[in-house]
PDB file of C-alpha atoms and ligand atoms in Angstrom:
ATOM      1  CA  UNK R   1     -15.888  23.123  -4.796  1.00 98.00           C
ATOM      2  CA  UNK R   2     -18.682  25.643  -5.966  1.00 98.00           C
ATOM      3  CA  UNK R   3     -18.957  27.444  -9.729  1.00 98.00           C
ATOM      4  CA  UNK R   4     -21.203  29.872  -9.920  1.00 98.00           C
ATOM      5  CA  UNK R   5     -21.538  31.911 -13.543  1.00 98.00           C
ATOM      6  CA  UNK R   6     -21.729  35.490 -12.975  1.00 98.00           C
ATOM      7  CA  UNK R   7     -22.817  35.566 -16.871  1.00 98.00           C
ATOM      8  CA  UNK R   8     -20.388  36.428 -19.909  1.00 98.00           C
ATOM      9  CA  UNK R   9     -17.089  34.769 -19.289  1.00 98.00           C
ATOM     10  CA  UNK R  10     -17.230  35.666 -15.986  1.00 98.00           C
ATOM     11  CA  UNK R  11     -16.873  32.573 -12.933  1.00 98.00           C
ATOM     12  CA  UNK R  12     -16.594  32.545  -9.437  1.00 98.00           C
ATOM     13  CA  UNK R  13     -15.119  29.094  -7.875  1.00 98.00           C
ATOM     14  CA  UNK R  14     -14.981  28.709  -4.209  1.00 98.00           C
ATOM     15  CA  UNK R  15     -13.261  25.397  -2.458  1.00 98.00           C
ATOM     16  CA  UNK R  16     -13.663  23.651   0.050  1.00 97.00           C
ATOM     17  CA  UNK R  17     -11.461  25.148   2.074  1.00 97.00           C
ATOM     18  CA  UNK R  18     -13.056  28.718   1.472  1.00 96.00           C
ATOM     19  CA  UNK R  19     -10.378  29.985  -1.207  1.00 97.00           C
ATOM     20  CA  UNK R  20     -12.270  31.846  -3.755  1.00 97.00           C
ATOM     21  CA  UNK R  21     -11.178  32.842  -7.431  1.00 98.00           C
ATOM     22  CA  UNK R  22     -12.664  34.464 -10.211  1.00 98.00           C
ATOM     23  CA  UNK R  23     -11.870  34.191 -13.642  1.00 98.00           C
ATOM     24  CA  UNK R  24     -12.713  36.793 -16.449  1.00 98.00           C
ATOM     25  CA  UNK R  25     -14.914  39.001 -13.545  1.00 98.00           C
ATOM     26  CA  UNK R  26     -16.494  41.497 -16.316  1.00 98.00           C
ATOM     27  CA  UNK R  27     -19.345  42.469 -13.737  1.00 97.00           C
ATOM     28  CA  UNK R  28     -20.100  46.637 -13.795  1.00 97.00           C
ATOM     29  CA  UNK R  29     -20.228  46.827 -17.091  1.00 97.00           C
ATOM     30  CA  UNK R  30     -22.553  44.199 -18.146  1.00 98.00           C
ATOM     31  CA  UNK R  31     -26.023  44.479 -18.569  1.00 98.00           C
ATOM     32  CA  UNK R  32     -26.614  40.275 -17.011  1.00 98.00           C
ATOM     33  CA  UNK R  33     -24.140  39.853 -14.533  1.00 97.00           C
ATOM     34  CA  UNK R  34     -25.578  39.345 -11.025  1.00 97.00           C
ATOM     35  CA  UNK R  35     -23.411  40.773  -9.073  1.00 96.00           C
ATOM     36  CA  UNK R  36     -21.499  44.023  -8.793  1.00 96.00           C
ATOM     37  CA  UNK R  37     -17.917  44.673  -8.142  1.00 94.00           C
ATOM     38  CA  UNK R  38     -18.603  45.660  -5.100  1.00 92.00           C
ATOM     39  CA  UNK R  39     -20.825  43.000  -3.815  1.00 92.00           C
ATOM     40  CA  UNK R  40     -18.407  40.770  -4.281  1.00 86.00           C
ATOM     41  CA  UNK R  41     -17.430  38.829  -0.755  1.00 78.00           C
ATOM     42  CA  UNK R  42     -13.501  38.783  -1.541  1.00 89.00           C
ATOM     43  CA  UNK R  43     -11.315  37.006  -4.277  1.00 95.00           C
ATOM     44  CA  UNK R  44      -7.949  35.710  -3.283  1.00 97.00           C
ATOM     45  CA  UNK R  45      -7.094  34.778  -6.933  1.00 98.00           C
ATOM     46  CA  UNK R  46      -7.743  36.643 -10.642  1.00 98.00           C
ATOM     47  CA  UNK R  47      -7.387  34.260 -13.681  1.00 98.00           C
ATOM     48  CA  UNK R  48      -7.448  36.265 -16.538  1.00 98.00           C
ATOM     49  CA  UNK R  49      -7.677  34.373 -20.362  1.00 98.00           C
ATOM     50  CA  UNK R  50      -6.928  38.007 -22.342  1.00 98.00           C
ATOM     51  CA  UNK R  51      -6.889  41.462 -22.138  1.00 98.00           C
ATOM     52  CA  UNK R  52     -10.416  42.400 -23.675  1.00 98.00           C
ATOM     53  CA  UNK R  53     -12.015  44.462 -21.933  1.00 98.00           C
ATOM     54  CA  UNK R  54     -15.207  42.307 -21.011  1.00 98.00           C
ATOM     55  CA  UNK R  55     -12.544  39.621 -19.599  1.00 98.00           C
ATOM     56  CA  UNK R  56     -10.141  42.197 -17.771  1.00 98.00           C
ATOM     57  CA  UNK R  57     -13.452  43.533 -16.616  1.00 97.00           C
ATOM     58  CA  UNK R  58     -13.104  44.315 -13.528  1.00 97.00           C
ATOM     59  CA  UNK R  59     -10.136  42.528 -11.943  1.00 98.00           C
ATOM     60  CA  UNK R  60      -8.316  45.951 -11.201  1.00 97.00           C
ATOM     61  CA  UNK R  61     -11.267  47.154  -9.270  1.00 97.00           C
ATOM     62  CA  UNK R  62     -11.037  44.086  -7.147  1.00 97.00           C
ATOM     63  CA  UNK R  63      -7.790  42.843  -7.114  1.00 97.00           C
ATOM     64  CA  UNK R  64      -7.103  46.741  -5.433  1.00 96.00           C
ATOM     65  CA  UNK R  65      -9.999  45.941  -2.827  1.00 93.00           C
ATOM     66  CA  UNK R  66      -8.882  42.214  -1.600  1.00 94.00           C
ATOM     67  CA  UNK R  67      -5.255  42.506  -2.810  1.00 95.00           C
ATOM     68  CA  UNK R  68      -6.402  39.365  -4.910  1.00 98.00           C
ATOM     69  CA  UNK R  69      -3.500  37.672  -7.297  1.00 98.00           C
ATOM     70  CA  UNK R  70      -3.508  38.009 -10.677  1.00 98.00           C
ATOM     71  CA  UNK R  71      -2.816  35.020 -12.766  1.00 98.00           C
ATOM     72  CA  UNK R  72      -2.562  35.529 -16.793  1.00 98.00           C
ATOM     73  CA  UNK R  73      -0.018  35.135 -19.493  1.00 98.00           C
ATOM     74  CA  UNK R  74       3.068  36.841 -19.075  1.00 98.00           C
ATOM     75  CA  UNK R  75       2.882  39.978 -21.006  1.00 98.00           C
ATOM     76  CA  UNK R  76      -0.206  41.107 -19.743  1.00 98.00           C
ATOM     77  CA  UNK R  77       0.985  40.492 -16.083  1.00 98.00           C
ATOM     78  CA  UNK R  78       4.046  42.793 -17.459  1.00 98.00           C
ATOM     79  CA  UNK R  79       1.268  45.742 -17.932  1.00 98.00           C
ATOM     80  CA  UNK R  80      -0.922  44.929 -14.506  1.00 98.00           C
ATOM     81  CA  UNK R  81       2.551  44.478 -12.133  1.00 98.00           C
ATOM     82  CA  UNK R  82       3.858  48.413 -13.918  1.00 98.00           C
ATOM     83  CA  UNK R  83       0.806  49.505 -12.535  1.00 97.00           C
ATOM     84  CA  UNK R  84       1.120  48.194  -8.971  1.00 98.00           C
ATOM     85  CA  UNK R  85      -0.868  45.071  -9.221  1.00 98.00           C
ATOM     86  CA  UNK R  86       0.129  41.489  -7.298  1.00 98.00           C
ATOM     87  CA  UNK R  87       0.938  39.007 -10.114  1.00 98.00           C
ATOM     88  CA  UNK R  88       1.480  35.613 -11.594  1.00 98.00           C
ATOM     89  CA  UNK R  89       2.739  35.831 -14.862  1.00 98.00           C
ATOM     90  CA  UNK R  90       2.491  32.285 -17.241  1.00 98.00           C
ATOM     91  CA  UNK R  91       2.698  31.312 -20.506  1.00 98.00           C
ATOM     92  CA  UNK R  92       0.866  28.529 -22.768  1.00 98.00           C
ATOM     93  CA  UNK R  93       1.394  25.500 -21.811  1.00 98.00           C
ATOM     94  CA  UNK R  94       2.676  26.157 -18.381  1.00 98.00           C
ATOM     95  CA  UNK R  95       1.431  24.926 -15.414  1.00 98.00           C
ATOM     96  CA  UNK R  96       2.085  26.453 -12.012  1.00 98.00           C
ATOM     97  CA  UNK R  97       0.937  24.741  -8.566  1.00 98.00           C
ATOM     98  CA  UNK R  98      -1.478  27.780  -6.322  1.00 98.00           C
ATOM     99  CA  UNK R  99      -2.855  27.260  -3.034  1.00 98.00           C
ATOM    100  CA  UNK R 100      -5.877  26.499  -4.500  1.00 98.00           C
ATOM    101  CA  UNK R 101      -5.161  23.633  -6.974  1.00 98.00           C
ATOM    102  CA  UNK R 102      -3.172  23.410 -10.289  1.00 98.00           C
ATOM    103  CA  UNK R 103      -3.404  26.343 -13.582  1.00 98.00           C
ATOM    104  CA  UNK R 104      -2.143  25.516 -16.745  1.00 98.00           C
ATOM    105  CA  UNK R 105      -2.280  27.797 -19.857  1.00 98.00           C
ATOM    106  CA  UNK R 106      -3.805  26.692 -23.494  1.00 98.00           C
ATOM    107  CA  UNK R 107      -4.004  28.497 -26.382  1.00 98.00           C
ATOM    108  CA  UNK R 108      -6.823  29.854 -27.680  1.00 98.00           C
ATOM    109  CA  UNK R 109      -7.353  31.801 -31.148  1.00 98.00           C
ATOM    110  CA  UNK R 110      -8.078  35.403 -30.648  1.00 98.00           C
ATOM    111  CA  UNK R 111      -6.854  38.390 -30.070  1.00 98.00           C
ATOM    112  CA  UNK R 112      -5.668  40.491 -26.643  1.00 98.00           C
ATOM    113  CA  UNK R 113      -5.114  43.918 -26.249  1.00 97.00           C
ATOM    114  CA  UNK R 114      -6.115  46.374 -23.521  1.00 96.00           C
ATOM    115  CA  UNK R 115      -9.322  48.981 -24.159  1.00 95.00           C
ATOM    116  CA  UNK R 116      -5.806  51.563 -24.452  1.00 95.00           C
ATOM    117  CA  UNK R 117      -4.651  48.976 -27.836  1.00 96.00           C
ATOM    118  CA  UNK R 118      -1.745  48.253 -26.012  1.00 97.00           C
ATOM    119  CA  UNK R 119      -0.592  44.802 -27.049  1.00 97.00           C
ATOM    120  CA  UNK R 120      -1.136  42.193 -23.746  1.00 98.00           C
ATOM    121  CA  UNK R 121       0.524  38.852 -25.411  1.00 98.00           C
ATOM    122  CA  UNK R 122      -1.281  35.793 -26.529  1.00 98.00           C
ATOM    123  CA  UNK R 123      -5.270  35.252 -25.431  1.00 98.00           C
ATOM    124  CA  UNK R 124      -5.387  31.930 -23.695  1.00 98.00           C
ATOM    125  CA  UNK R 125      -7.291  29.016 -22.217  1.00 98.00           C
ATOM    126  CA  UNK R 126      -7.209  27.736 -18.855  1.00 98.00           C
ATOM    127  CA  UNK R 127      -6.739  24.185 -17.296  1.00 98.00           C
ATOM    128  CA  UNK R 128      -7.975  24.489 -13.370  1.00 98.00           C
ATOM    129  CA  UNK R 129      -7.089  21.266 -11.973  1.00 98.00           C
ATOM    130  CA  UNK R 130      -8.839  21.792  -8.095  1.00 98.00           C
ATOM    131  CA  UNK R 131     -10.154  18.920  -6.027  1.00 97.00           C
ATOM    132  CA  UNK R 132      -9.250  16.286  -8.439  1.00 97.00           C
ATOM    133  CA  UNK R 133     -11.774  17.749 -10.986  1.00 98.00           C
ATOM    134  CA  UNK R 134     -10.477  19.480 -14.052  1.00 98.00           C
ATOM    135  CA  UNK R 135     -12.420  22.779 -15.397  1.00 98.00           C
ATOM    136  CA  UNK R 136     -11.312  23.844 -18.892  1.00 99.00           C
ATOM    137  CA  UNK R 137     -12.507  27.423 -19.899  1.00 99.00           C
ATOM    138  CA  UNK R 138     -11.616  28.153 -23.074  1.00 98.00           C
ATOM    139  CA  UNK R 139     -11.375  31.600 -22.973  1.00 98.00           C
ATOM    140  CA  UNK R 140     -12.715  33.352 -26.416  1.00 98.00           C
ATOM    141  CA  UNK R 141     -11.432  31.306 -29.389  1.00 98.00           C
ATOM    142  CA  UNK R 142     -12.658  29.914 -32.451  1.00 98.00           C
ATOM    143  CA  UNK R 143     -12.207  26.297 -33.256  1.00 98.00           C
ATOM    144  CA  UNK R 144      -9.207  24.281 -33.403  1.00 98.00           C
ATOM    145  CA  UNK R 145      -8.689  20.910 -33.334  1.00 98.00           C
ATOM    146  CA  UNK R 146      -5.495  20.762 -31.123  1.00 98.00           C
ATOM    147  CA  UNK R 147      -8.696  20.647 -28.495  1.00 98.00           C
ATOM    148  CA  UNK R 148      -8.916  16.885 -29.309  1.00 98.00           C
ATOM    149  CA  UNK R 149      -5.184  17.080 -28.375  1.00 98.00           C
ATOM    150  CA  UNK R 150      -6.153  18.728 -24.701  1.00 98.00           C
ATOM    151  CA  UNK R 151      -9.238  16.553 -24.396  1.00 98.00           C
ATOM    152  CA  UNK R 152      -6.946  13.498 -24.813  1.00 98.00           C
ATOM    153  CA  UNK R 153      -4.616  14.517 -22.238  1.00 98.00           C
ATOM    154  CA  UNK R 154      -6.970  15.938 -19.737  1.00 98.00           C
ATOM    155  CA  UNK R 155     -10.451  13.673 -18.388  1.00 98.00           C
ATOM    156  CA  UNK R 156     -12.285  17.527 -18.379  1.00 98.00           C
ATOM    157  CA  UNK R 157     -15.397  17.477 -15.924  1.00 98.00           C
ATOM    158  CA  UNK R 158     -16.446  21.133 -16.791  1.00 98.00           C
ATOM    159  CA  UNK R 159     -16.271  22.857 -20.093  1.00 98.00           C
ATOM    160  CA  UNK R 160     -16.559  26.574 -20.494  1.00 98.00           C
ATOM    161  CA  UNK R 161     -16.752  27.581 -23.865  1.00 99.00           C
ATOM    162  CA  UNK R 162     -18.233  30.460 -25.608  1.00 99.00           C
ATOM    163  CA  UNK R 163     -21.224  29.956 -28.225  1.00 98.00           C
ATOM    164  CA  UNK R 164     -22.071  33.791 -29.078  1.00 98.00           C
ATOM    165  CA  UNK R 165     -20.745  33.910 -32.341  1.00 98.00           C
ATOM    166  CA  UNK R 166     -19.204  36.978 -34.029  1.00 98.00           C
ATOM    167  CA  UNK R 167     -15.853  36.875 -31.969  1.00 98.00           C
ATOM    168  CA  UNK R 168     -15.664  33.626 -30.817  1.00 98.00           C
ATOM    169  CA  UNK R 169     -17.230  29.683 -31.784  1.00 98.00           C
ATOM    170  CA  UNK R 170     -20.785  29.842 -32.512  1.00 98.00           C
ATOM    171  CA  UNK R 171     -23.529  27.092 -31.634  1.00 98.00           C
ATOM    172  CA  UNK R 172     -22.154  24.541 -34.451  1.00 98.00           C
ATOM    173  CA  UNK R 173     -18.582  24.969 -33.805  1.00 98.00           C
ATOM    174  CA  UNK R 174     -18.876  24.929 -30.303  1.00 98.00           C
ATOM    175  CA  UNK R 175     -20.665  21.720 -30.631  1.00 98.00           C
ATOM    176  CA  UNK R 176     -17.922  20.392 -32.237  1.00 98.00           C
ATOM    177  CA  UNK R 177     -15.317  21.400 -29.540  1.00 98.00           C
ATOM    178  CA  UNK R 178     -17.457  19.452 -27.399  1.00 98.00           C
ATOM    179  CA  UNK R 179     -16.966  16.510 -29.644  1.00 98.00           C
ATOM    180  CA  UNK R 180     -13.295  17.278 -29.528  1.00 98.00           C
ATOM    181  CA  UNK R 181     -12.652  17.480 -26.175  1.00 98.00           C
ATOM    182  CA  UNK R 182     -15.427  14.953 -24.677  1.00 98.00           C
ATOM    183  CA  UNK R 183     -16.020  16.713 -21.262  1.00 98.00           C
ATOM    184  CA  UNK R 184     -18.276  15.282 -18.274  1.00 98.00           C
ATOM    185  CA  UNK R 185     -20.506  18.650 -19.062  1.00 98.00           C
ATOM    186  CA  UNK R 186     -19.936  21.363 -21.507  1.00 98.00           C
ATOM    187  CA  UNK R 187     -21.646  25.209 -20.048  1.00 98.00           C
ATOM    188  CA  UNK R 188     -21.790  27.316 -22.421  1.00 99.00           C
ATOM    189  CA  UNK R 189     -20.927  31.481 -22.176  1.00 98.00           C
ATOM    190  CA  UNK R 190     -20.142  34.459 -23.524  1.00 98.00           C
ATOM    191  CA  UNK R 191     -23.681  34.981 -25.629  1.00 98.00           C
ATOM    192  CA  UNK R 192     -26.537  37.185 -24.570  1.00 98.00           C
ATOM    193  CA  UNK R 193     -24.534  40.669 -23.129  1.00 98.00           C
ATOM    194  CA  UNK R 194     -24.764  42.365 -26.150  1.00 98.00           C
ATOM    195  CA  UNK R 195     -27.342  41.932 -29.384  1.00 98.00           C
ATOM    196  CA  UNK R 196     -24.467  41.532 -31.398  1.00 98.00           C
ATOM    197  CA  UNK R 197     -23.437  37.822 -29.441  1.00 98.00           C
ATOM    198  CA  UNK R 198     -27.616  36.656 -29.031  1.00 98.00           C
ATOM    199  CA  UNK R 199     -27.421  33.016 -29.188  1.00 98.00           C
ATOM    200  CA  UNK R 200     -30.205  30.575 -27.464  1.00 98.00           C
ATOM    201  CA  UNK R 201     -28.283  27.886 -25.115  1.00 98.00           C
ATOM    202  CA  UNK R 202     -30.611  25.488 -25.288  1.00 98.00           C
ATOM    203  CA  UNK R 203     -30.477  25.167 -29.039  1.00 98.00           C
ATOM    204  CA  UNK R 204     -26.587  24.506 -28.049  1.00 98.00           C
ATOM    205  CA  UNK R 205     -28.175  22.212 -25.123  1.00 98.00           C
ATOM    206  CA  UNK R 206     -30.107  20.331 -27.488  1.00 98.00           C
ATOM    207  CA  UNK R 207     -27.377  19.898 -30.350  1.00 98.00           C
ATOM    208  CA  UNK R 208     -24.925  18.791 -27.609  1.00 98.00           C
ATOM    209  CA  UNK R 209     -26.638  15.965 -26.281  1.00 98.00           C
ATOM    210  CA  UNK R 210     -28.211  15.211 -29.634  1.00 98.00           C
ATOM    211  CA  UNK R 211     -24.277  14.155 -29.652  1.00 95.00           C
ATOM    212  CA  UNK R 212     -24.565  11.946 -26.815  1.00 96.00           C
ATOM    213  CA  UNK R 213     -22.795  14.210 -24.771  1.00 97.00           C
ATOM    214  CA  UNK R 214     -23.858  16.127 -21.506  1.00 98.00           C
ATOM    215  CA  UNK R 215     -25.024  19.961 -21.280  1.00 98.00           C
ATOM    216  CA  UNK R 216     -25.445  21.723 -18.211  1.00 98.00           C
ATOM    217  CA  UNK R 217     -26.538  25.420 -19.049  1.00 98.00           C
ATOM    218  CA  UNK R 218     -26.001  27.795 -15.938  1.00 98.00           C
ATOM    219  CA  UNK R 219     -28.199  30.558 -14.978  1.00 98.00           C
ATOM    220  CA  UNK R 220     -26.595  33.731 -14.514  1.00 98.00           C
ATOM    221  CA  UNK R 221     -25.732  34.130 -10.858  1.00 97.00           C
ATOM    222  CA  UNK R 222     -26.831  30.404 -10.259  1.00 98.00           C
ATOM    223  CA  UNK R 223     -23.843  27.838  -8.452  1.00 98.00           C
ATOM    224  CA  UNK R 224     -23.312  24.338  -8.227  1.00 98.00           C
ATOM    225  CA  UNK R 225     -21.488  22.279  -6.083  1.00 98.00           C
ATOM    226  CA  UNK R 226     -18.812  20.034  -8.484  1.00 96.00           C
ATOM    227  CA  UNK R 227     -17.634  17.099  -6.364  1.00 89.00           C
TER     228      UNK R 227
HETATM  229 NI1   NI V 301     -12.001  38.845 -26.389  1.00 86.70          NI
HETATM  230 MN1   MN V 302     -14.917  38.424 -25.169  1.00 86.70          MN
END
């Protein structure tokens, strides 16, 4: 499969067999992502972690466009299907089998309400178990150490976790999540869209593998091939 970081939360995974799915596409609004909503090729599947506004981003927009699937917890799939939307509602830890591979919700400490305040459940984490490879994005959280817990269970290749601070982990605890869950390669996100989440990845880079572990920090726009 291909992941390509489209900056923010925001990730585009494409598989071998051409299915493509986005997760937390926050695109027109941010100042670094690479793409717009409309340049977009097409997105069969939506994985959203919460309701924030920078995660729900844009998934209306497209899901409208390419009559994509939404996947997300189940109260916020309440608020998207009332408005028309195609969607698979889940709750933590579920797991549900797509076309595309396996999704299975964690939690994640936060909060999630729509940019109206109206309540969208729990903010989650996401297990996506495609190819044989396991991607854990975190969603936005802070630390907790029931991430040893999912790093136990689950050999994670890729993990997406945020490092900006101010809502979320910063560098140090996000190191430590690392620790925790003892992934093939830990990418950090979510730092650098606004002043207010500035954080260097490199300085996460370097206190990562200062670890022992592995750090692979993504350009935004860039994609690799995971296999
Ligand atoms: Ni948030
Ligand atoms: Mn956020």
């Amino acid at each position: 499969m291909k992941l390509k970081y489209l900056s923010h939360s925001a990730f585009q995974i494409t598989t071998e067999e051409g299915l493509r799915i986005l997760i937390d596409p926050f695109l027109d609004r941010n100042p670094n992502a690479p793409v717009t909503s409309d340049e977009l090729l097409f997105a069969d599947f939506i994985v959203l972690t919460h309701a924030h506004g920078d995660h729900l981003g844009d998934a209306k927009k497209i899901a409208k466009i390419f009559n994509s699937q939404i996947i997300c917890v189940n109260e916020l799939g309440i608020i998207l299907e009332k408005q028309g939307f195609n969607t698979h509602k889940m709750h933590i830890g579920g797991s549900h089998p797509f076309p595309f591979g396996k999704v299975k919700f964690t939690i994640a400490h936060h909060g999630s309400s729509t940019d109206e305040m109206q309540y969208a459940g729990e903010p989650a984490g996401v297990l996506l178990f495609i190819e044989d490879k396991i991607i854990y994005h975190t969603g936005d959280t802070g630390l907790f150490f029931d991430m040893k817990l999912i790093g136990e269970i689950n050999k994670i290749d890729y993990m997406l976790l945020p490092i900006g601070d101010n809502f979320t982990m910063g560098i140090d605890d996000a190191v430590r999540a690392v620790e925790f869950v003892n992934p093939n390669y830990a990418v950090p996100m979510h730092y650098n869209t606004f002043p207010i989440i500035a954080a260097d990845p490199y300085e996460f880079k370097s206190k990562v593998e200062q670890n022992g572990k592995q750090c692979r920090v993504m350009e935004f726009g860039e994609e690799i091939s995971i296999n």
